[in-house]
Short mmCIF file of C-alpha atoms and ligand atoms in Angstrom, two decimals:
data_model
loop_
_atom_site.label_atom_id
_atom_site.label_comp_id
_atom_site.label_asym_id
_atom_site.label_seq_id
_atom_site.Cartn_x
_atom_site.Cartn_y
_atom_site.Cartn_z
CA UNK A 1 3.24 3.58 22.71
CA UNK A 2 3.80 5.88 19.27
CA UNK A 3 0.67 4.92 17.16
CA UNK A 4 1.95 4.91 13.42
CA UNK A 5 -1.05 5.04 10.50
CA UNK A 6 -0.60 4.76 6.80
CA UNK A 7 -2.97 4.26 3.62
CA UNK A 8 -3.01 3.04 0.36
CA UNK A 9 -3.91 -0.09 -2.15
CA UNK A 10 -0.70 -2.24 -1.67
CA UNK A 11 -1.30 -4.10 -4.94
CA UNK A 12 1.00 -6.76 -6.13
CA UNK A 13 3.17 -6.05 -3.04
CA UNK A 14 6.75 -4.99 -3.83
CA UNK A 15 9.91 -3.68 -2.23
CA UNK A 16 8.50 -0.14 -2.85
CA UNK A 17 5.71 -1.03 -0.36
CA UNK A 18 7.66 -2.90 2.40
CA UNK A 19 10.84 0.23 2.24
CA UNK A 20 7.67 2.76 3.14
CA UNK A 21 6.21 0.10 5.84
CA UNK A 22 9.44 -0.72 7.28
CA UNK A 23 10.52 3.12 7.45
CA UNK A 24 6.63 3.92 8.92
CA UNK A 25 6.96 1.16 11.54
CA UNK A 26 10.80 2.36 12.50
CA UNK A 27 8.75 6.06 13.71
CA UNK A 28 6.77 4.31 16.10
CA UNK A 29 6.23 0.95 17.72
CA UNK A 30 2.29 0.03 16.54
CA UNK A 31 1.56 0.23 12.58
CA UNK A 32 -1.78 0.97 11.04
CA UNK A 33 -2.32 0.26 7.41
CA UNK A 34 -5.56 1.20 5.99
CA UNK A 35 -5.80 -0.73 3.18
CA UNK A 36 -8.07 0.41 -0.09
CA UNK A 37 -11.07 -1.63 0.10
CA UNK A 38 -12.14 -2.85 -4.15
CA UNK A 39 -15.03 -0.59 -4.41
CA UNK A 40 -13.34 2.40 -2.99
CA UNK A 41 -10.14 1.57 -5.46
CA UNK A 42 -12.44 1.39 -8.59
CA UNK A 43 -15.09 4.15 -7.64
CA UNK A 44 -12.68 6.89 -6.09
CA UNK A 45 -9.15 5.70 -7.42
CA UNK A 46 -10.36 4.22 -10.62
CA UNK A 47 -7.97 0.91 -10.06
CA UNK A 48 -8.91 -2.62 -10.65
CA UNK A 49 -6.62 -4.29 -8.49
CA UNK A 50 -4.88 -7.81 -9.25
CA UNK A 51 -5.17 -9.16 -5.66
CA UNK A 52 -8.55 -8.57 -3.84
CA UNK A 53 -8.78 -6.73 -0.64
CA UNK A 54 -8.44 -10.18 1.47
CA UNK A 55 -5.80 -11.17 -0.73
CA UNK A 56 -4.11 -7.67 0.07
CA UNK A 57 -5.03 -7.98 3.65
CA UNK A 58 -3.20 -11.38 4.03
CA UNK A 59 -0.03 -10.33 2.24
CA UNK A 60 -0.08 -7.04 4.86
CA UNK A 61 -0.63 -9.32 7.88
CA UNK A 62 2.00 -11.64 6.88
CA UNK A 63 4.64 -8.78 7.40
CA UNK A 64 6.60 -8.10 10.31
CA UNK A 65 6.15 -4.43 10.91
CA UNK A 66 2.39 -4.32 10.58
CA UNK A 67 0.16 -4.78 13.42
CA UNK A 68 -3.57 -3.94 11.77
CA UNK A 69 -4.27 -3.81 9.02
CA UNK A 70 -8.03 -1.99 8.72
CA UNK A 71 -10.29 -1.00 5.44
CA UNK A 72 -9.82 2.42 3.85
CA UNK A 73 -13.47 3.12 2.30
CA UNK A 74 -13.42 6.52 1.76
CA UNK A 75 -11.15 9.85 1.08
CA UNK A 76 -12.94 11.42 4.17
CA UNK A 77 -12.20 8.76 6.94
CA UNK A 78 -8.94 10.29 7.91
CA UNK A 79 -9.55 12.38 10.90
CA UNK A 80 -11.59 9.85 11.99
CA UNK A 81 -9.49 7.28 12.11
CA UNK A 82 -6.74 9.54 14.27
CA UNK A 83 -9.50 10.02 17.03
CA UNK A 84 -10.46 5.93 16.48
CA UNK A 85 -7.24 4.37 16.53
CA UNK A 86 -5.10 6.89 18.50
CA UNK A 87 -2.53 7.86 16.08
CA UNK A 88 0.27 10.31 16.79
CA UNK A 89 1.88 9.77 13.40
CA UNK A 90 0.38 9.86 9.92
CA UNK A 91 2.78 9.04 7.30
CA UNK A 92 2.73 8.36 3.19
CA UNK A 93 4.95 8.13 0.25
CA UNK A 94 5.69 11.83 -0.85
CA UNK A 95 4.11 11.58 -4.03
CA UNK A 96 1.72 12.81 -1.71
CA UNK A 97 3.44 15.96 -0.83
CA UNK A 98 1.07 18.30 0.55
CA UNK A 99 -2.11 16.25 0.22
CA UNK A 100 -2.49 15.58 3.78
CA UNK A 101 -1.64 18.46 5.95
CA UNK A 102 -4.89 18.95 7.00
CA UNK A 103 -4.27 16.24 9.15
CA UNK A 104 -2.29 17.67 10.77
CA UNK A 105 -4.10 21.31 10.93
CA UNK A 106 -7.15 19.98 12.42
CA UNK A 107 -5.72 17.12 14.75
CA UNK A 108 -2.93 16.53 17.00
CA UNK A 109 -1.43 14.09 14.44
CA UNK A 110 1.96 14.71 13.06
CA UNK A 111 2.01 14.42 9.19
CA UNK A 112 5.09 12.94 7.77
CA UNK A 113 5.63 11.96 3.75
CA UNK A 114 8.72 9.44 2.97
CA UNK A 115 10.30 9.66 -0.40
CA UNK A 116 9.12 7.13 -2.66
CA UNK A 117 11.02 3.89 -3.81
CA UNK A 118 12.25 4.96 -7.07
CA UNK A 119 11.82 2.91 -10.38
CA UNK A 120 9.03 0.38 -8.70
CA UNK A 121 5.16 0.40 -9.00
CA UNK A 122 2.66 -1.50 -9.68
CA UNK A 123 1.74 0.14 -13.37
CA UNK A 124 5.32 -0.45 -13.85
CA UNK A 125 5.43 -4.40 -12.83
CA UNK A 126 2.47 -4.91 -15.11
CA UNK A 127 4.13 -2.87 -18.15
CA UNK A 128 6.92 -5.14 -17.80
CA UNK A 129 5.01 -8.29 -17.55
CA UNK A 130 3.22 -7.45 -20.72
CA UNK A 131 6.61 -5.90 -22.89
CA UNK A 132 9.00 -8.71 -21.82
CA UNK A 133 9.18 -12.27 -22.36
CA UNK A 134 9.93 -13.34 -19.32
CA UNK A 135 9.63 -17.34 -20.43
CA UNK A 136 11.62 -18.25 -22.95
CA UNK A 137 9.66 -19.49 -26.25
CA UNK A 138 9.80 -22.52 -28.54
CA UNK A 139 11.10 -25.15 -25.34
CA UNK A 140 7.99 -27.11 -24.83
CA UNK A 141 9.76 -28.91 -22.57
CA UNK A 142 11.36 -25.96 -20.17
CA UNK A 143 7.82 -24.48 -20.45
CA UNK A 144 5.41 -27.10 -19.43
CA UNK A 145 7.93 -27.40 -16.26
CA UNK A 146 7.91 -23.61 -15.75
CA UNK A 147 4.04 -23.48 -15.87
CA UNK A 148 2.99 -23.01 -12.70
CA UNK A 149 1.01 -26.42 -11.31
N1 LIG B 1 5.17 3.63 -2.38
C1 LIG B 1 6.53 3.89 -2.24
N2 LIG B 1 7.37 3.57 -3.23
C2 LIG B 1 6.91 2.98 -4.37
C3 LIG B 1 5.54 2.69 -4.51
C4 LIG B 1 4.68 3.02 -3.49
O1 LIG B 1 6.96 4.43 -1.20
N3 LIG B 1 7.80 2.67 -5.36
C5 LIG B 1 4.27 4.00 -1.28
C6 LIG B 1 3.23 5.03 -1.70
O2 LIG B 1 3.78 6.35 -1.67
C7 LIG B 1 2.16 4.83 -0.62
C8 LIG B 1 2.25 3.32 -0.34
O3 LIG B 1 3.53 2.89 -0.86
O4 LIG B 1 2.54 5.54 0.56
C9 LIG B 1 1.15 2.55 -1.03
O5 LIG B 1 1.18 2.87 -2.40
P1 LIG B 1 -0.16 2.61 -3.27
O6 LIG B 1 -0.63 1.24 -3.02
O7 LIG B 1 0.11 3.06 -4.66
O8 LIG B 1 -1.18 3.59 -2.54
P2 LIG B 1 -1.94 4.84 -3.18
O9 LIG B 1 -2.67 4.41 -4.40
O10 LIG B 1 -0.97 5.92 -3.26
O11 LIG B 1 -3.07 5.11 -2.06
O12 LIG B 1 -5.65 7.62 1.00
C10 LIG B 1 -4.36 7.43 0.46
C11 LIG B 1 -4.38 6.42 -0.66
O13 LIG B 1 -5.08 5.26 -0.27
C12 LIG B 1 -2.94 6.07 -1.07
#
Protein backbone atom coordinates (compact mmCIF):
# COMPACT_ATOMS: atom_id res chain seq x y z
CA UNK A 1 0.00 0.00 0.00
CA UNK A 2 1.61 3.60 -1.37
CA UNK A 3 1.34 5.84 1.81
CA UNK A 4 0.52 9.44 0.43
CA UNK A 5 1.16 12.59 3.13
CA UNK A 6 0.31 16.20 2.62
CA UNK A 7 0.14 19.48 4.89
CA UNK A 8 -1.41 22.58 5.15
CA UNK A 9 -4.42 24.82 6.83
CA UNK A 10 -7.33 23.88 4.43
CA UNK A 11 -9.33 26.97 5.41
CA UNK A 12 -12.66 27.70 3.95
CA UNK A 13 -12.24 24.55 1.80
CA UNK A 14 -12.37 25.16 -1.96
CA UNK A 15 -11.85 23.46 -5.29
CA UNK A 16 -8.15 24.55 -5.03
CA UNK A 17 -7.89 22.20 -1.99
CA UNK A 18 -9.90 19.13 -3.18
CA UNK A 19 -7.86 19.36 -7.14
CA UNK A 20 -4.43 18.97 -4.84
CA UNK A 21 -6.21 16.14 -2.53
CA UNK A 22 -7.75 14.38 -5.31
CA UNK A 23 -4.40 14.51 -7.48
CA UNK A 24 -2.33 13.44 -3.93
CA UNK A 25 -4.73 10.53 -3.32
CA UNK A 26 -4.58 9.41 -7.29
CA UNK A 27 -0.33 8.75 -6.39
CA UNK A 28 -1.12 6.35 -3.87
CA UNK A 29 -3.97 4.44 -2.28
CA UNK A 30 -3.84 5.82 1.69
CA UNK A 31 -3.92 9.83 2.16
CA UNK A 32 -2.43 11.69 5.05
CA UNK A 33 -3.39 15.26 5.63
CA UNK A 34 -1.73 17.02 8.38
CA UNK A 35 -3.83 19.62 9.05
CA UNK A 36 -2.49 23.15 10.73
CA UNK A 37 -3.54 22.99 14.21
CA UNK A 38 -4.90 27.16 15.41
CA UNK A 39 -1.94 27.88 17.48
CA UNK A 40 0.58 26.64 15.05
CA UNK A 41 -1.44 28.76 12.13
CA UNK A 42 -1.33 32.03 14.24
CA UNK A 43 2.18 31.58 15.99
CA UNK A 44 4.27 30.13 12.95
CA UNK A 45 1.96 31.06 9.87
CA UNK A 46 0.51 34.17 11.33
CA UNK A 47 -3.25 33.09 10.05
CA UNK A 48 -6.40 33.38 11.98
CA UNK A 49 -8.39 30.89 10.38
CA UNK A 50 -12.33 31.14 9.74
CA UNK A 51 -13.09 27.47 10.57
CA UNK A 52 -11.33 25.98 13.69
CA UNK A 53 -9.13 23.02 13.51
CA UNK A 54 -12.25 20.55 14.30
CA UNK A 55 -14.22 22.42 11.98
CA UNK A 56 -11.29 21.86 9.36
CA UNK A 57 -10.88 18.34 10.49
CA UNK A 58 -14.59 17.47 9.77
CA UNK A 59 -14.73 19.12 6.36
CA UNK A 60 -11.28 16.86 5.54
CA UNK A 61 -12.92 13.67 6.88
CA UNK A 62 -16.01 14.22 5.02
CA UNK A 63 -13.99 13.79 1.67
CA UNK A 64 -13.56 10.83 -0.28
CA UNK A 65 -9.88 10.65 -0.91
CA UNK A 66 -8.71 11.28 2.63
CA UNK A 67 -8.17 8.59 5.02
CA UNK A 68 -6.49 10.59 8.25
CA UNK A 69 -6.50 13.39 8.76
CA UNK A 70 -3.71 14.17 11.80
CA UNK A 71 -2.51 17.70 13.51
CA UNK A 72 0.41 19.60 11.98
CA UNK A 73 1.94 21.48 15.18
CA UNK A 74 5.08 22.37 14.11
CA UNK A 75 7.50 23.21 10.92
CA UNK A 76 9.89 20.45 12.30
CA UNK A 77 7.48 17.36 12.50
CA UNK A 78 8.12 16.31 8.98
CA UNK A 79 10.63 13.60 9.07
CA UNK A 80 8.96 12.42 11.81
CA UNK A 81 5.93 11.88 10.58
CA UNK A 82 7.53 9.75 7.38
CA UNK A 83 9.12 7.28 10.00
CA UNK A 84 5.45 7.48 12.10
CA UNK A 85 3.05 7.02 9.49
CA UNK A 86 5.06 5.16 6.79
CA UNK A 87 4.93 7.46 3.95
CA UNK A 88 6.53 6.79 0.58
CA UNK A 89 5.14 9.97 -0.95
CA UNK A 90 5.24 13.55 0.30
CA UNK A 91 3.46 15.87 -1.85
CA UNK A 92 2.33 19.89 -1.79
CA UNK A 93 1.11 22.61 -3.96
CA UNK A 94 4.26 24.02 -5.81
CA UNK A 95 4.10 27.27 -4.37
CA UNK A 96 6.24 25.28 -2.36
CA UNK A 97 8.84 24.60 -4.90
CA UNK A 98 11.92 23.66 -3.27
CA UNK A 99 10.85 24.02 0.36
CA UNK A 100 10.76 20.45 1.07
CA UNK A 101 13.51 18.53 -0.50
CA UNK A 102 15.05 17.79 2.51
CA UNK A 103 12.56 15.33 2.82
CA UNK A 104 13.53 13.72 0.57
CA UNK A 105 17.54 14.08 1.22
CA UNK A 106 17.34 12.69 4.59
CA UNK A 107 14.49 9.98 4.18
CA UNK A 108 13.39 7.47 1.79
CA UNK A 109 10.33 9.64 0.97
CA UNK A 110 9.77 10.81 -2.50
CA UNK A 111 9.01 14.62 -2.64
CA UNK A 112 6.54 15.63 -5.20
CA UNK A 113 4.96 19.48 -5.60
CA UNK A 114 1.58 19.75 -7.83
CA UNK A 115 0.92 23.00 -9.55
CA UNK A 116 -1.41 25.06 -7.77
CA UNK A 117 -5.18 25.72 -8.67
CA UNK A 118 -4.91 28.97 -10.30
CA UNK A 119 -7.14 32.08 -9.43
CA UNK A 120 -8.52 30.37 -5.94
CA UNK A 121 -7.42 30.96 -2.27
CA UNK A 122 -8.58 31.63 0.64
CA UNK A 123 -7.20 35.54 0.88
CA UNK A 124 -8.86 35.68 -2.39
CA UNK A 125 -12.52 34.24 -1.26
CA UNK A 126 -12.42 36.68 1.60
CA UNK A 127 -11.34 39.78 -0.72
CA UNK A 128 -14.26 38.98 -2.69
CA UNK A 129 -16.66 38.56 0.08
CA UNK A 130 -15.72 41.93 1.40
CA UNK A 131 -15.51 43.97 -2.39
CA UNK A 132 -18.74 42.44 -3.78
CA UNK A 133 -22.23 42.60 -2.92
CA UNK A 134 -23.10 39.41 -3.19
CA UNK A 135 -26.94 40.13 -1.76
CA UNK A 136 -28.69 42.37 -3.50
CA UNK A 137 -29.70 45.67 -1.41
CA UNK A 138 -32.89 47.62 -0.74
CA UNK A 139 -35.38 44.07 -1.06
CA UNK A 140 -36.27 43.61 2.51
CA UNK A 141 -38.22 41.04 1.46
CA UNK A 142 -35.59 38.84 -0.84
CA UNK A 143 -33.20 39.55 2.08
CA UNK A 144 -34.86 38.45 5.21
CA UNK A 145 -35.49 35.08 3.03
CA UNK A 146 -31.83 34.98 1.94
CA UNK A 147 -30.60 35.41 5.60
CA UNK A 148 -29.46 32.40 6.59
CA UNK A 149 -31.95 30.82 9.55
N1 LIG B 1 -3.55 24.74 -2.95
C1 LIG B 1 -3.68 24.51 -4.32
N2 LIG B 1 -4.35 25.40 -5.07
C2 LIG B 1 -4.91 26.50 -4.51
C3 LIG B 1 -4.81 26.72 -3.12
C4 LIG B 1 -4.12 25.81 -2.35
O1 LIG B 1 -3.17 23.51 -4.85
N3 LIG B 1 -5.59 27.39 -5.31
C5 LIG B 1 -2.80 23.75 -2.16
C6 LIG B 1 -1.58 24.35 -1.48
O2 LIG B 1 -0.48 24.41 -2.40
C7 LIG B 1 -1.33 23.35 -0.36
C8 LIG B 1 -2.75 22.91 0.02
O3 LIG B 1 -3.60 23.27 -1.10
O4 LIG B 1 -0.62 22.22 -0.88
C9 LIG B 1 -3.25 23.59 1.26
O5 LIG B 1 -3.12 24.98 1.08
P1 LIG B 1 -3.09 25.92 2.40
O6 LIG B 1 -4.22 25.57 3.27
O7 LIG B 1 -2.90 27.33 1.94
O8 LIG B 1 -1.77 25.38 3.11
P2 LIG B 1 -0.44 26.20 3.44
O9 LIG B 1 -0.79 27.42 4.21
O10 LIG B 1 0.30 26.32 2.18
O11 LIG B 1 0.28 25.20 4.48
O12 LIG B 1 3.78 22.63 6.33
C10 LIG B 1 3.17 23.05 5.13
C11 LIG B 1 2.08 24.05 5.40
O13 LIG B 1 1.23 23.60 6.44
C12 LIG B 1 1.27 24.31 4.12
Amino acid sequence: MKRIITYGTFDMLHYGHINLLKRAKSLGDYLVVALSTDEFNWESKSKKTYFSYEKRKQLLESIRYVDLVIPEKSWNQKISDMSLYQIDTFVIGDDWKGQFDFIANETNTEVIYLTRTPEISTTQIKKDLNDKNLVKKNSSVLNSNLIDK
